[in-house]
Amino acid sequence: MANLKELKNRIGSVKSTQKITKAMKMVAAAKLRHAEEAANAARPYAERMDSMMASLASGMAGRDDAPKLLAGTGSDQRHLIIAATGERGLCGGFNNSIAKAVSQRVDKLVAAGKDVKILCVGKKGRDALKRKYGHLIIDLVDLSGSKRIGFNDAQPIVQRVLGMFDADEFDVCTIFYAKFVSVMTQEVQGQQVIPASIPESAATETNDVVYEYEPDEEEILAELLPRNLAVQIFRALLENAASEQGARMSAMENATRNAGEMIDKLTLQYNRERQAAITSELIEIISGAEAL
Amino acid sequence: MAEMITMDLVSPEKLLLSDEFEMVVLPGAEGDFGVLAGHSPLTSSLRPGVISIYEGDTEKERIFVNGGFAEVSNDKLTVLAEEAVYVADLDRGNLEQRIQNAREDEEDAKDDETRRRASENKDHLQQLLDAMM
């Protein structure tokens, strides 16, 4: 009879696990909707920033006095990598795939003899990278305090990066994040943010208009570039937030389904055991009656 | 009816406003400037100040922006601002109270980082208050 009780307990525990994963899936779905809305709402600003950047940058291209944020320091020896991940686990391969992409890039850069520094955003990424690249990680930006990513959350990262760039601590900055494609798919991307990369499509279509500039091109560009960096980082964080919830949603859906399968299997086993126990009891009674 | 200019006001978090207006006066880095329909292509940075939207001779709407950029092209005005608030939505008493709080925060701050943040916050609120005058 002990076996029956054990099975019953197991079914109970799997059922409560299923309840939890189901609830997590619903929560992730709701959060995903918000995250997607936020990502969509941020799009107009980023797009217009891009086109403004493109029209300004095309005029500056090839000039010696172009700002460093645009033209680079002239070397690509020292790299800063921003590894943007989530603050929580239980979201499938989300954090791992970003960490993997980062470590591949780091290995490649180190093999090429470059200096690499890593700035972690989100503690899950740091946990994954700590063992292998602990000495390269310079800091961790913790976003667990903010429920929904706002532009203000991007600011400390931007200031940190700009401060380091001004202090001449790196030449090239790349941010790794997961681009939200759909609930099922998230694409890990490495995007170079310093020196700023200009989207080519935008550059060609704005070329024919001659703009007046106030104050002048250099000053506007000098003000625009840090903001552009902020927008790029903000966008990466938003994409990441949506990806994380998407990944969690599908992971939890899988978990719920697996738990359901397990419950079915265990219930079947339980019923069989129960029937077997009843049968053997009956046999005992009948054979006992026959013996009399 | 006069010709209209389309204005988009966008912040990093959302598209705040997209509508047609007769004239828009912007706080440019080198002085305020008005934009009417048919303005020549222009890109300008903005200082913290108030965007005024005019309908005929009357001021219809006042929006505070905390710096940003404006771009005019093809009868379309785009304002990129990191923060934008309708002046009508600001409440004077509330704002003064918040400045007071920020000032206290600044004085009570234990390390440089919190002090800097409080000071930034205070300056920012002060600018908002000035905009209401």
Tab-separated table of C-alpha atoms in Angstrom:
chain	number	residue	atom	x	y	z
A	1	MET	CA	0.000	0.000	0.000
A	2	ALA	CA	2.983	2.269	0.602
A	3	ASN	CA	3.575	2.489	-3.119
A	4	LEU	CA	0.061	3.771	-3.708
A	5	LYS	CA	0.515	6.535	-1.189
A	6	GLU	CA	3.837	7.506	-2.708
A	7	LEU	CA	2.293	7.761	-6.152
A	8	LYS	CA	-0.535	9.878	-4.827
A	9	ASN	CA	1.932	12.249	-3.230
A	10	ARG	CA	3.898	12.530	-6.431
A	11	ILE	CA	0.811	13.295	-8.460
A	12	GLY	CA	-0.048	15.991	-5.933
A	13	SER	CA	3.368	17.610	-6.155
A	14	VAL	CA	3.442	17.537	-9.961
A	15	LYS	CA	-0.011	19.087	-9.978
A	16	SER	CA	1.073	21.970	-7.791
A	17	THR	CA	4.165	22.490	-9.934
A	18	GLN	CA	1.912	22.629	-12.949
A	19	LYS	CA	-0.205	25.261	-11.245
A	20	ILE	CA	2.891	27.381	-10.678
A	21	THR	CA	4.186	27.067	-14.226
A	22	LYS	CA	0.740	27.838	-15.579
A	23	ALA	CA	0.528	30.973	-13.461
A	24	MET	CA	4.034	32.011	-14.532
A	25	LYS	CA	3.042	31.591	-18.134
A	26	MET	CA	0.037	33.859	-17.700
A	27	VAL	CA	2.119	36.465	-15.904
A	28	ALA	CA	4.764	36.316	-18.636
A	29	ALA	CA	2.074	36.716	-21.281
A	30	ALA	CA	0.736	39.837	-19.604
A	31	LYS	CA	4.215	41.261	-19.136
A	32	LEU	CA	5.085	40.411	-22.712
A	33	ARG	CA	2.177	42.481	-23.926
A	34	HIS	CA	3.419	45.474	-21.960
A	35	ALA	CA	6.989	44.953	-23.111
A	36	GLU	CA	5.911	44.729	-26.727
A	37	GLU	CA	3.857	47.882	-26.392
A	38	ALA	CA	6.814	49.687	-24.882
A	39	ALA	CA	9.089	48.482	-27.687
A	40	ASN	CA	6.603	49.641	-30.305
A	41	ALA	CA	6.129	52.998	-28.618
A	42	ALA	CA	9.878	53.567	-28.623
A	43	ARG	CA	10.186	52.909	-32.326
A	44	PRO	CA	9.217	56.349	-33.739
A	45	TYR	CA	11.859	58.135	-31.684
A	46	ALA	CA	14.576	55.700	-32.663
A	47	GLU	CA	13.630	55.834	-36.327
A	48	ARG	CA	13.675	59.615	-36.456
A	49	MET	CA	16.890	59.708	-34.512
A	50	ASP	CA	18.376	57.344	-37.092
A	51	SER	CA	17.335	59.464	-40.031
A	52	MET	CA	18.598	62.639	-38.375
A	53	MET	CA	21.875	60.917	-37.583
A	54	ALA	CA	22.162	59.679	-41.131
A	55	SER	CA	21.657	63.079	-42.717
A	56	LEU	CA	24.171	64.675	-40.367
A	57	ALA	CA	26.710	61.908	-40.493
A	58	SER	CA	26.785	61.713	-44.263
A	59	GLY	CA	27.891	65.350	-44.287
A	60	MET	CA	30.599	64.607	-41.743
A	61	ALA	CA	31.913	61.417	-43.300
A	62	GLY	CA	35.562	61.479	-44.168
A	63	ARG	CA	36.289	64.699	-42.310
A	64	ASP	CA	39.181	64.790	-39.899
A	65	ASP	CA	37.373	66.719	-37.218
A	66	ALA	CA	34.441	64.316	-37.002
A	67	PRO	CA	33.563	63.501	-33.377
A	68	LYS	CA	35.197	60.409	-31.927
A	69	LEU	CA	31.877	58.814	-31.067
A	70	LEU	CA	31.178	58.720	-34.786
A	71	ALA	CA	34.580	58.194	-36.329
A	72	GLY	CA	36.155	56.081	-33.596
A	73	THR	CA	39.512	56.551	-31.942
A	74	GLY	CA	41.353	55.209	-34.947
A	75	SER	CA	42.176	51.906	-33.319
A	76	ASP	CA	40.230	48.767	-32.474
A	77	GLN	CA	42.526	47.347	-29.869
A	78	ARG	CA	40.369	47.718	-26.790
A	79	HIS	CA	36.828	46.405	-26.769
A	80	LEU	CA	33.978	46.968	-24.370
A	81	ILE	CA	31.183	44.455	-24.493
A	82	ILE	CA	27.838	45.151	-22.884
A	83	ALA	CA	26.149	41.876	-22.077
A	84	ALA	CA	22.469	42.644	-21.571
A	85	THR	CA	20.568	39.751	-20.028
A	86	GLY	CA	17.663	39.232	-17.676
A	87	GLU	CA	17.501	39.416	-13.906
A	88	ARG	CA	15.672	36.154	-13.447
A	89	GLY	CA	15.965	32.599	-14.577
A	90	LEU	CA	13.228	30.180	-15.592
A	91	CYS	CA	13.046	31.564	-19.091
A	92	GLY	CA	14.394	28.771	-21.254
A	93	GLY	CA	17.624	29.437	-23.071
A	94	PHE	CA	17.281	33.206	-23.018
A	95	ASN	CA	20.108	34.135	-20.660
A	96	ASN	CA	22.310	31.299	-21.788
A	97	SER	CA	22.141	32.093	-25.467
A	98	ILE	CA	23.208	35.676	-24.838
A	99	ALA	CA	26.016	34.565	-22.547
A	100	LYS	CA	27.107	32.087	-25.188
A	101	ALA	CA	27.192	34.709	-27.924
A	102	VAL	CA	29.183	37.003	-25.641
A	103	SER	CA	31.702	34.337	-24.746
A	104	GLN	CA	32.166	33.393	-28.396
A	105	ARG	CA	32.917	37.004	-29.246
A	106	VAL	CA	35.234	37.378	-26.265
A	107	ASP	CA	37.153	34.239	-27.184
A	108	LYS	CA	37.547	35.476	-30.723
A	109	LEU	CA	38.761	38.898	-29.633
A	110	VAL	CA	41.147	37.503	-27.044
A	111	ALA	CA	42.538	35.071	-29.611
A	112	ALA	CA	43.150	38.043	-31.914
A	113	GLY	CA	45.147	39.687	-29.134
A	114	LYS	CA	42.632	42.413	-28.279
A	115	ASP	CA	41.875	43.756	-24.824
A	116	VAL	CA	38.349	43.018	-23.718
A	117	LYS	CA	36.195	44.399	-20.931
A	118	ILE	CA	32.706	43.234	-20.131
A	119	LEU	CA	29.933	45.314	-18.633
A	120	CYS	CA	27.065	43.163	-17.459
A	121	VAL	CA	23.500	44.398	-17.414
A	122	GLY	CA	21.355	41.949	-15.512
A	123	LYS	CA	22.814	39.572	-12.988
A	124	LYS	CA	22.017	36.344	-14.809
A	125	GLY	CA	24.518	37.205	-17.493
A	126	ARG	CA	27.175	37.893	-14.911
A	127	ASP	CA	26.511	34.589	-13.186
A	128	ALA	CA	26.997	32.772	-16.464
A	129	LEU	CA	30.126	34.675	-17.498
A	130	LYS	CA	31.765	34.969	-14.085
A	131	ARG	CA	33.486	31.634	-14.028
A	132	LYS	CA	35.226	31.980	-17.351
A	133	TYR	CA	35.752	35.722	-17.642
A	134	GLY	CA	35.536	36.937	-14.048
A	135	HIS	CA	38.679	39.046	-14.472
A	136	LEU	CA	37.247	40.827	-17.518
A	137	ILE	CA	33.951	41.874	-15.962
A	138	ILE	CA	34.227	45.449	-14.799
A	139	ASP	CA	30.795	46.044	-13.405
A	140	LEU	CA	27.214	44.920	-13.105
A	141	VAL	CA	24.218	47.139	-13.737
A	142	ASP	CA	21.323	45.800	-11.748
A	143	LEU	CA	17.899	46.465	-13.211
A	144	SER	CA	15.951	44.203	-10.891
A	145	GLY	CA	14.573	47.230	-9.045
A	146	SER	CA	12.601	48.549	-11.995
A	147	LYS	CA	9.506	46.674	-12.995
A	148	ARG	CA	9.168	48.211	-16.394
A	149	ILE	CA	12.137	49.463	-18.371
A	150	GLY	CA	11.995	53.212	-18.777
A	151	PHE	CA	14.363	55.585	-20.490
A	152	ASN	CA	15.713	56.458	-17.050
A	153	ASP	CA	16.973	52.912	-16.619
A	154	ALA	CA	19.161	53.264	-19.677
A	155	GLN	CA	20.756	56.491	-18.458
A	156	PRO	CA	23.180	55.089	-15.845
A	157	ILE	CA	24.530	52.611	-18.392
A	158	VAL	CA	24.940	55.340	-20.976
A	159	GLN	CA	26.716	57.611	-18.523
A	160	ARG	CA	29.011	54.814	-17.485
A	161	VAL	CA	29.893	53.980	-21.080
A	162	LEU	CA	30.390	57.605	-22.087
A	163	GLY	CA	32.513	58.256	-19.018
A	164	MET	CA	34.748	55.338	-19.893
A	165	PHE	CA	34.970	56.453	-23.486
A	166	ASP	CA	35.928	59.978	-22.475
A	167	ALA	CA	38.571	58.563	-20.157
A	168	ASP	CA	39.931	56.690	-23.178
A	169	GLU	CA	39.394	53.236	-21.719
A	170	PHE	CA	38.154	51.483	-24.851
A	171	ASP	CA	37.898	51.959	-28.620
A	172	VAL	CA	34.948	49.889	-29.716
A	173	CYS	CA	31.736	49.181	-27.851
A	174	THR	CA	29.325	46.404	-28.743
A	175	ILE	CA	26.070	45.556	-27.051
A	176	PHE	CA	24.719	42.009	-26.979
A	177	TYR	CA	21.005	41.490	-26.559
A	178	ALA	CA	18.209	39.278	-27.817
A	179	LYS	CA	16.086	40.814	-30.516
A	180	PHE	CA	12.428	39.977	-30.192
A	181	VAL	CA	11.219	38.241	-33.354
A	182	SER	CA	8.244	36.349	-32.011
A	183	VAL	CA	7.198	34.555	-28.849
A	184	MET	CA	8.967	31.441	-30.074
A	185	THR	CA	12.077	33.042	-31.532
A	186	GLN	CA	14.532	35.507	-30.131
A	187	GLU	CA	17.653	36.394	-32.043
A	188	VAL	CA	20.825	37.184	-30.182
A	189	GLN	CA	22.482	40.189	-31.726
A	190	GLY	CA	25.764	41.938	-31.290
A	191	GLN	CA	25.390	45.561	-32.246
A	192	GLN	CA	28.247	47.996	-32.429
A	193	VAL	CA	27.299	51.289	-30.798
A	194	ILE	CA	30.670	53.071	-30.632
A	195	PRO	CA	31.815	54.174	-33.182
A	196	ALA	CA	28.213	54.750	-34.237
A	197	SER	CA	27.105	52.661	-37.155
A	198	ILE	CA	24.904	54.491	-39.619
A	199	PRO	CA	22.018	52.553	-41.142
A	200	GLU	CA	22.735	52.652	-44.862
A	201	SER	CA	19.167	52.706	-46.114
A	202	ALA	CA	18.466	55.895	-44.180
A	203	ALA	CA	21.683	57.490	-45.403
A	204	THR	CA	20.813	57.231	-49.063
A	205	GLU	CA	17.281	58.552	-48.977
A	206	THR	CA	17.977	61.734	-47.041
A	207	ASN	CA	20.923	62.820	-49.107
A	208	ASP	CA	19.055	65.015	-51.576
A	209	VAL	CA	17.683	67.572	-49.073
A	210	VAL	CA	19.905	70.443	-48.055
A	211	TYR	CA	19.377	71.331	-44.425
A	212	GLU	CA	20.069	74.469	-42.511
A	213	TYR	CA	21.744	73.776	-39.217
A	214	GLU	CA	21.376	75.654	-35.992
A	215	PRO	CA	23.823	76.107	-34.247
A	216	ASP	CA	26.074	74.201	-36.695
A	217	GLU	CA	26.533	70.633	-37.786
A	218	GLU	CA	29.348	69.803	-35.403
A	219	GLU	CA	27.566	71.088	-32.334
A	220	ILE	CA	24.346	69.319	-33.140
A	221	LEU	CA	26.203	66.137	-33.870
A	222	ALA	CA	28.129	66.434	-30.622
A	223	GLU	CA	24.829	66.626	-28.779
A	224	LEU	CA	23.074	64.070	-30.907
A	225	LEU	CA	25.657	61.292	-30.643
A	226	PRO	CA	25.390	60.659	-26.887
A	227	ARG	CA	21.612	60.688	-27.180
A	228	ASN	CA	21.776	58.315	-30.067
A	229	LEU	CA	23.843	55.991	-27.912
A	230	ALA	CA	21.236	56.270	-25.175
A	231	VAL	CA	18.492	55.418	-27.629
A	232	GLN	CA	20.387	52.421	-28.986
A	233	ILE	CA	20.958	51.060	-25.512
A	234	PHE	CA	17.393	51.794	-24.477
A	235	ARG	CA	16.124	49.989	-27.535
A	236	ALA	CA	18.315	46.996	-26.776
A	237	LEU	CA	16.959	46.882	-23.236
A	238	LEU	CA	13.376	47.011	-24.460
A	239	GLU	CA	13.954	44.290	-27.025
A	240	ASN	CA	15.593	42.263	-24.316
A	241	ALA	CA	12.675	42.715	-21.936
A	242	ALA	CA	10.223	41.556	-24.582
A	243	SER	CA	12.458	38.617	-25.528
A	244	GLU	CA	12.828	37.553	-21.923
A	245	GLN	CA	9.086	37.457	-21.361
A	246	GLY	CA	8.572	35.679	-24.675
A	247	ALA	CA	11.184	33.076	-23.792
A	248	ARG	CA	9.707	32.628	-20.348
A	249	MET	CA	6.227	32.264	-21.763
A	250	SER	CA	7.190	29.474	-24.133
A	251	ALA	CA	9.392	27.793	-21.529
A	252	MET	CA	6.542	27.805	-19.039
A	253	GLU	CA	4.110	26.552	-21.638
A	254	ASN	CA	6.398	23.614	-22.298
A	255	ALA	CA	6.760	22.995	-18.593
A	256	THR	CA	2.982	23.034	-18.110
A	257	ARG	CA	2.537	20.589	-20.956
A	258	ASN	CA	5.217	18.279	-19.645
A	259	ALA	CA	3.677	18.363	-16.196
A	260	GLY	CA	0.321	17.460	-17.727
A	261	GLU	CA	1.854	14.474	-19.514
A	262	MET	CA	3.529	13.397	-16.328
A	263	ILE	CA	0.277	13.623	-14.383
A	264	ASP	CA	-1.491	11.474	-16.971
A	265	LYS	CA	1.262	8.879	-16.784
A	266	LEU	CA	1.309	8.826	-13.016
A	267	THR	CA	-2.477	8.660	-12.765
A	268	LEU	CA	-2.526	5.678	-15.080
A	269	GLN	CA	0.128	3.974	-12.997
A	270	TYR	CA	-1.748	4.810	-9.813
A	271	ASN	CA	-4.978	3.323	-11.109
A	272	ARG	CA	-3.199	0.174	-12.226
A	273	GLU	CA	-1.584	-0.246	-8.856
A	274	ARG	CA	-4.888	0.327	-7.129
A	275	GLN	CA	-6.632	-2.245	-9.276
A	276	ALA	CA	-3.823	-4.719	-8.716
A	277	ALA	CA	-4.143	-4.222	-4.968
A	278	ILE	CA	-7.910	-4.769	-5.082
A	279	THR	CA	-7.511	-7.878	-7.230
A	280	SER	CA	-4.933	-9.399	-4.937
A	281	GLU	CA	-7.122	-8.638	-1.937
A	282	LEU	CA	-10.062	-10.357	-3.618
A	283	ILE	CA	-7.946	-13.381	-4.453
A	284	GLU	CA	-6.846	-13.579	-0.848
A	285	ILE	CA	-10.447	-13.508	0.395
A	286	ILE	CA	-11.666	-16.056	-2.170
A	287	SER	CA	-8.799	-18.460	-1.579
A	288	GLY	CA	-9.331	-18.028	2.162
A	289	ALA	CA	-13.052	-18.901	1.749
A	290	GLU	CA	-12.243	-21.920	-0.408
A	291	ALA	CA	-9.839	-23.305	2.157
A	292	LEU	CA	-12.598	-23.520	4.754
B	1	MET	CA	-7.828	78.521	-43.377
B	2	ALA	CA	-4.092	78.949	-43.260
B	3	GLU	CA	-1.727	76.282	-44.398
B	4	MET	CA	-0.865	73.821	-41.695
B	5	ILE	CA	2.357	72.187	-40.623
B	6	THR	CA	2.419	68.636	-39.304
B	7	MET	CA	4.195	68.262	-36.032
B	8	ASP	CA	5.340	65.038	-34.419
B	9	LEU	CA	6.535	65.204	-30.859
B	10	VAL	CA	8.327	62.030	-29.851
B	11	SER	CA	10.015	60.940	-26.649
B	12	PRO	CA	12.066	57.757	-26.332
B	13	GLU	CA	9.150	56.098	-24.618
B	14	LYS	CA	6.365	57.042	-26.990
B	15	LEU	CA	4.922	59.233	-29.710
B	16	LEU	CA	3.385	62.026	-27.679
B	17	LEU	CA	1.712	64.132	-30.290
B	18	SER	CA	1.118	64.055	-34.014
B	19	ASP	CA	-1.165	66.696	-35.407
B	20	GLU	CA	-1.431	69.693	-37.747
B	21	PHE	CA	-0.910	73.204	-36.488
B	22	GLU	CA	-0.716	76.696	-37.905
B	23	MET	CA	2.469	77.780	-36.173
B	24	VAL	CA	4.812	76.274	-33.649
B	25	VAL	CA	7.389	78.274	-31.680
B	26	LEU	CA	10.365	76.258	-30.504
B	27	PRO	CA	13.050	77.062	-27.905
B	28	GLY	CA	16.060	76.721	-30.188
B	29	ALA	CA	19.577	76.550	-28.804
B	30	GLU	CA	20.295	79.951	-30.336
B	31	GLY	CA	16.961	81.563	-29.594
B	32	ASP	CA	13.300	80.849	-30.104
B	33	PHE	CA	12.106	80.340	-33.634
B	34	GLY	CA	8.710	79.903	-35.188
B	35	VAL	CA	7.895	77.282	-37.768
B	36	LEU	CA	5.100	77.816	-40.280
B	37	ALA	CA	4.087	75.710	-43.242
B	38	GLY	CA	6.662	75.898	-46.034
B	39	HIS	CA	9.624	76.407	-43.722
B	40	SER	CA	12.948	75.539	-45.303
B	41	PRO	CA	14.618	72.307	-44.162
B	42	LEU	CA	16.259	72.901	-40.798
B	43	THR	CA	17.828	70.916	-38.010
B	44	SER	CA	18.297	72.558	-34.657
B	45	SER	CA	19.030	71.526	-31.135
B	46	LEU	CA	16.690	72.759	-28.425
B	47	ARG	CA	17.387	74.134	-24.986
B	48	PRO	CA	15.100	73.276	-22.077
B	49	GLY	CA	12.041	75.471	-22.510
B	50	VAL	CA	8.515	75.669	-23.753
B	51	ILE	CA	7.109	74.799	-27.152
B	52	SER	CA	4.169	77.036	-27.965
B	53	ILE	CA	1.572	75.989	-30.469
B	54	TYR	CA	-0.449	78.784	-32.064
B	55	GLU	CA	-3.820	78.660	-33.696
B	56	GLY	CA	-4.322	82.034	-35.393
B	57	ASP	CA	-3.082	84.603	-32.915
B	58	THR	CA	-3.871	82.671	-29.802
B	59	GLU	CA	-1.612	80.279	-28.003
B	60	LYS	CA	-3.350	76.955	-27.971
B	61	GLU	CA	-0.945	74.654	-26.219
B	62	ARG	CA	2.252	74.951	-24.216
B	63	ILE	CA	4.547	71.984	-23.825
B	64	PHE	CA	7.673	71.914	-21.710
B	65	VAL	CA	10.636	70.032	-23.190
B	66	ASN	CA	13.849	69.209	-21.426
B	67	GLY	CA	16.089	69.889	-24.390
B	68	GLY	CA	16.130	67.864	-27.574
B	69	PHE	CA	16.177	68.315	-31.336
B	70	ALA	CA	13.875	69.679	-33.983
B	71	GLU	CA	13.928	68.818	-37.635
B	72	VAL	CA	11.904	70.488	-40.366
B	73	SER	CA	11.577	68.902	-43.778
B	74	ASN	CA	8.815	68.735	-46.392
B	75	ASP	CA	6.268	70.626	-44.300
B	76	LYS	CA	6.849	68.273	-41.453
B	77	LEU	CA	8.243	69.215	-38.076
B	78	THR	CA	9.709	66.510	-35.893
B	79	VAL	CA	10.658	67.241	-32.310
B	80	LEU	CA	12.755	64.701	-30.459
B	81	ALA	CA	12.622	65.333	-26.742
B	82	GLU	CA	13.718	63.105	-23.929
B	83	GLU	CA	11.001	64.523	-21.789
B	84	ALA	CA	7.901	66.533	-22.624
B	85	VAL	CA	5.075	67.664	-20.352
B	86	TYR	CA	2.042	69.837	-21.064
B	87	VAL	CA	2.458	73.015	-19.080
B	88	ALA	CA	-1.257	72.867	-18.231
B	89	ASP	CA	-0.649	69.528	-16.507
B	90	LEU	CA	1.888	71.018	-14.159
B	91	ASP	CA	0.691	71.975	-10.740
B	92	ARG	CA	2.531	74.845	-9.162
B	93	GLY	CA	2.119	73.932	-5.499
B	94	ASN	CA	2.983	70.321	-6.130
B	95	LEU	CA	6.051	71.336	-8.097
B	96	GLU	CA	7.301	73.670	-5.377
B	97	GLN	CA	6.819	70.924	-2.824
B	98	ARG	CA	8.862	68.559	-4.980
B	99	ILE	CA	11.655	71.105	-5.374
B	100	GLN	CA	11.699	71.477	-1.607
B	101	ASN	CA	11.929	67.692	-1.224
B	102	ALA	CA	14.703	67.463	-3.767
B	103	ARG	CA	16.626	70.194	-1.954
B	104	GLU	CA	16.313	68.290	1.311
B	105	ASP	CA	17.402	65.103	-0.409
B	106	GLU	CA	20.441	66.898	-1.696
B	107	GLU	CA	21.361	68.105	1.761
B	108	ASP	CA	20.770	64.744	3.368
B	109	ALA	CA	22.616	62.781	0.696
B	110	LYS	CA	25.203	60.422	2.109
B	111	ASP	CA	27.327	59.897	-0.975
B	112	ASP	CA	28.177	61.814	-4.129
B	113	GLU	CA	26.013	59.731	-6.396
B	114	THR	CA	22.760	60.377	-4.503
B	115	ARG	CA	23.658	64.035	-4.089
B	116	ARG	CA	24.268	64.411	-7.799
B	117	ARG	CA	21.001	62.732	-8.611
B	118	ALA	CA	19.063	64.896	-6.159
B	119	SER	CA	20.722	68.011	-7.500
B	120	GLU	CA	19.874	67.065	-11.071
B	121	ASN	CA	16.322	66.408	-10.035
B	122	LYS	CA	16.118	69.791	-8.332
B	123	ASP	CA	17.509	71.685	-11.331
B	124	HIS	CA	15.110	69.877	-13.558
B	125	LEU	CA	12.105	70.770	-11.407
B	126	GLN	CA	13.284	74.362	-11.220
B	127	GLN	CA	13.326	74.523	-15.012
B	128	LEU	CA	9.797	73.204	-15.095
B	129	LEU	CA	8.731	75.861	-12.612
B	130	ASP	CA	10.413	78.593	-14.637
B	131	ALA	CA	8.532	77.381	-17.666
B	132	MET	CA	5.244	78.095	-15.938
B	133	MET	CA	5.953	81.766	-15.433
